[in-house]
mmCIF file of C-alpha atoms in Angstrom:
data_model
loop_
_atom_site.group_PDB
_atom_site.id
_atom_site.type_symbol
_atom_site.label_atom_id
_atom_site.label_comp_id
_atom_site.label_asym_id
_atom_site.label_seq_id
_atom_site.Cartn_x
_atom_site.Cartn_y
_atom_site.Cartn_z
ATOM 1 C CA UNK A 1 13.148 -10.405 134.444
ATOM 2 C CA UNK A 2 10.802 -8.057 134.644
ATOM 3 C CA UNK A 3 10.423 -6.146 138.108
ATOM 4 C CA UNK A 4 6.337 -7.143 137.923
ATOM 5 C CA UNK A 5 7.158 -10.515 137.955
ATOM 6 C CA UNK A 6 9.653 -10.718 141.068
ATOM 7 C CA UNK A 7 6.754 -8.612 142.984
ATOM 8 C CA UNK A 8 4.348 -11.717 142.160
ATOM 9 C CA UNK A 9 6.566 -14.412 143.207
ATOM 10 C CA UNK A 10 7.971 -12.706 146.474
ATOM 11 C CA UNK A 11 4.000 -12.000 147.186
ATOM 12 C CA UNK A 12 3.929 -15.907 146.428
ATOM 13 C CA UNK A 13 1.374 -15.717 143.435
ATOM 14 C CA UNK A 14 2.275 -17.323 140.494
ATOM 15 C CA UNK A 15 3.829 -16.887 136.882
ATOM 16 C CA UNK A 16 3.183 -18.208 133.802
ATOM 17 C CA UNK A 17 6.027 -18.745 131.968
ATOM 18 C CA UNK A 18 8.152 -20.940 129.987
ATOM 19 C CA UNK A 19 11.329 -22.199 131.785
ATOM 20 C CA UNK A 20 14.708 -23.571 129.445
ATOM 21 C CA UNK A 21 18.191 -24.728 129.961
ATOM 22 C CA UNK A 22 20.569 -22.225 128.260
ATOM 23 C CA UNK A 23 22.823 -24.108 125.387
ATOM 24 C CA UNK A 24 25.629 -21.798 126.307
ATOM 25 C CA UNK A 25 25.315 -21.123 129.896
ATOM 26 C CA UNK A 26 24.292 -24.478 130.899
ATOM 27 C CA UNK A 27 21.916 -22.278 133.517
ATOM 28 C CA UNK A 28 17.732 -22.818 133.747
ATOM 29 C CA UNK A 29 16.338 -19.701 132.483
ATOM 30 C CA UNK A 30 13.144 -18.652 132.819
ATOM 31 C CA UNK A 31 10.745 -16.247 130.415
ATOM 32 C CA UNK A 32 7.728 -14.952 131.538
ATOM 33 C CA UNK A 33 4.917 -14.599 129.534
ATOM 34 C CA UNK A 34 3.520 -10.957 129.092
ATOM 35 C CA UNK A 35 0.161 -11.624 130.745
ATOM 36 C CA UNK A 36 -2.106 -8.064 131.327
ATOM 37 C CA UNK A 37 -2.721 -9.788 134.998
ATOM 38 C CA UNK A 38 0.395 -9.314 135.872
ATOM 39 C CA UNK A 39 0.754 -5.397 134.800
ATOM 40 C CA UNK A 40 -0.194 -2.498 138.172
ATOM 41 C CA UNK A 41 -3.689 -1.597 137.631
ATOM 42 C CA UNK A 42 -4.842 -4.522 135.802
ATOM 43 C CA UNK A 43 -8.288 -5.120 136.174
ATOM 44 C CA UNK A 44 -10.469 -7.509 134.673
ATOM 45 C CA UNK A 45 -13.529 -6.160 132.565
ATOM 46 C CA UNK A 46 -16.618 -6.044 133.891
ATOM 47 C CA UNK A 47 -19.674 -8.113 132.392
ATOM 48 C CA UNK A 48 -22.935 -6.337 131.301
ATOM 49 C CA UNK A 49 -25.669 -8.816 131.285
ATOM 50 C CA UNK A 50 -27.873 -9.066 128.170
ATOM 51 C CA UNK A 51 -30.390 -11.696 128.966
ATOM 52 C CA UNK A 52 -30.679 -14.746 130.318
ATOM 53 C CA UNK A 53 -32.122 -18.370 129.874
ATOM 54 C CA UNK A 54 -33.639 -21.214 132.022
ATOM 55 C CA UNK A 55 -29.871 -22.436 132.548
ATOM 56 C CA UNK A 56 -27.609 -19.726 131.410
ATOM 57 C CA UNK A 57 -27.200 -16.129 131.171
ATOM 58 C CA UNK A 58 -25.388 -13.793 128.062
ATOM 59 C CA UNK A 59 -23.037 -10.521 129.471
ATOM 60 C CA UNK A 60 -20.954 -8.229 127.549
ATOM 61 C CA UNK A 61 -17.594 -6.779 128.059
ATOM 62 C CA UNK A 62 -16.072 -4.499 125.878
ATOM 63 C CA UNK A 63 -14.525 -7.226 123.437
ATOM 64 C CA UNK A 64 -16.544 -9.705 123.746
ATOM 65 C CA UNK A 65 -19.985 -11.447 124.132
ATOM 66 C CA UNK A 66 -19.966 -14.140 126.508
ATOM 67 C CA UNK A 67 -22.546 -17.049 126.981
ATOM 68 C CA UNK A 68 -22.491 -19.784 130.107
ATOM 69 C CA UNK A 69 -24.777 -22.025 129.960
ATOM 70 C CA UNK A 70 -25.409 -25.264 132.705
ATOM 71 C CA UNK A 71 -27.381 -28.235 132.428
ATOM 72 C CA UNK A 72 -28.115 -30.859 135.403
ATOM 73 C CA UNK A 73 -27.190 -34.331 133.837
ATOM 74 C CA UNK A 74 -30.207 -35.720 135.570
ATOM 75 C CA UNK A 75 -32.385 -33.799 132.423
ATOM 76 C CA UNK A 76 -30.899 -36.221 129.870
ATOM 77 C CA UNK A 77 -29.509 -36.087 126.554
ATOM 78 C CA UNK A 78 -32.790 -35.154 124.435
ATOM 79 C CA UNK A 79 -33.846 -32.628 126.965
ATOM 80 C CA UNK A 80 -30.289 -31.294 127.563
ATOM 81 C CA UNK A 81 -30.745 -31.016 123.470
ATOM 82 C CA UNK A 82 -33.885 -29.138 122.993
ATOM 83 C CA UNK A 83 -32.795 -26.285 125.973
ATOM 84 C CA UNK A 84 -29.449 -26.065 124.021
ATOM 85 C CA UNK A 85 -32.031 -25.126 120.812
ATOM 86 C CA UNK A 86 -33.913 -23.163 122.998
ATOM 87 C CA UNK A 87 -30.865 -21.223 124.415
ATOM 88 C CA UNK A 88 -29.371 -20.598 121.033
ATOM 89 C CA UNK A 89 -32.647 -18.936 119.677
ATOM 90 C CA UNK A 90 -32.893 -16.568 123.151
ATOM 91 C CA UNK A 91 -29.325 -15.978 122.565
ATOM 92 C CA UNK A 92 -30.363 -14.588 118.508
ATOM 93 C CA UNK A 93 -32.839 -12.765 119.905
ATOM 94 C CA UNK A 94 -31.169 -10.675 123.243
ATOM 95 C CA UNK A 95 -28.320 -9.955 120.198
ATOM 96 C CA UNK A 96 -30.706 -8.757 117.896
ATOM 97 C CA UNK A 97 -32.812 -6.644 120.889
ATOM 98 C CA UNK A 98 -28.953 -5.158 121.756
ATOM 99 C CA UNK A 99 -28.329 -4.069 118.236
ATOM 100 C CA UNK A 100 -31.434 -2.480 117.439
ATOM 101 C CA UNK A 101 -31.457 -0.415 121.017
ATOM 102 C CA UNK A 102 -27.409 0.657 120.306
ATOM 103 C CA UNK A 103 -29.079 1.879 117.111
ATOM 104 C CA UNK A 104 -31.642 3.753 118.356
#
């Protein structure tokens, strides 16, 4: 096993992994999976915002664009609906306002 992953389990965080019984050992073996987490100096990208909406917001990291959005259930299906419309067409827009400014 990789030394990583004994410093995460004797700091008692966990692993992700897949665990097996050997065919010809008879012996549980486990194989971690090669998460970027778990590598020294991993840290996790930080978010740019773009814009953001009555109940959401859009950020940016340097793969991906990212867009959370949360609605009460007390506004109600068609309601919950036409901010979801709304959201989507502010979304267009901030993507459209990025582009043309990275142009620029």
């Amino acid at each position: 096993m990789p030394e990583e992953i004994l410093v995460r389990l004797s700091e008692g965080l966990s692993v992700q992994g897949g665990m097996q019984k050997d065919h010809h050992t008879g012996k549980l073996v486990f194989n971690p999976h090669d998460v970027a987490a778990y590598k020294p100096g991993y840290k996790r990208p930080t978010e740019i915002p773009i814009g953001e909406t009555d109940f959401g917001r859009f950020t940016e990291t340097p793969k991906t664009i990212k867009r959370y959005e949360s609605y009460p259930k007390r506004m109600g299906a068609a309601r919950m609906i036409a901010a979801s419309e709304r959201s989507a067409i502010d979304f267009k827009n901030a993507i459209m306002n990025r582009e043309i400014v990275e142009r620029v």
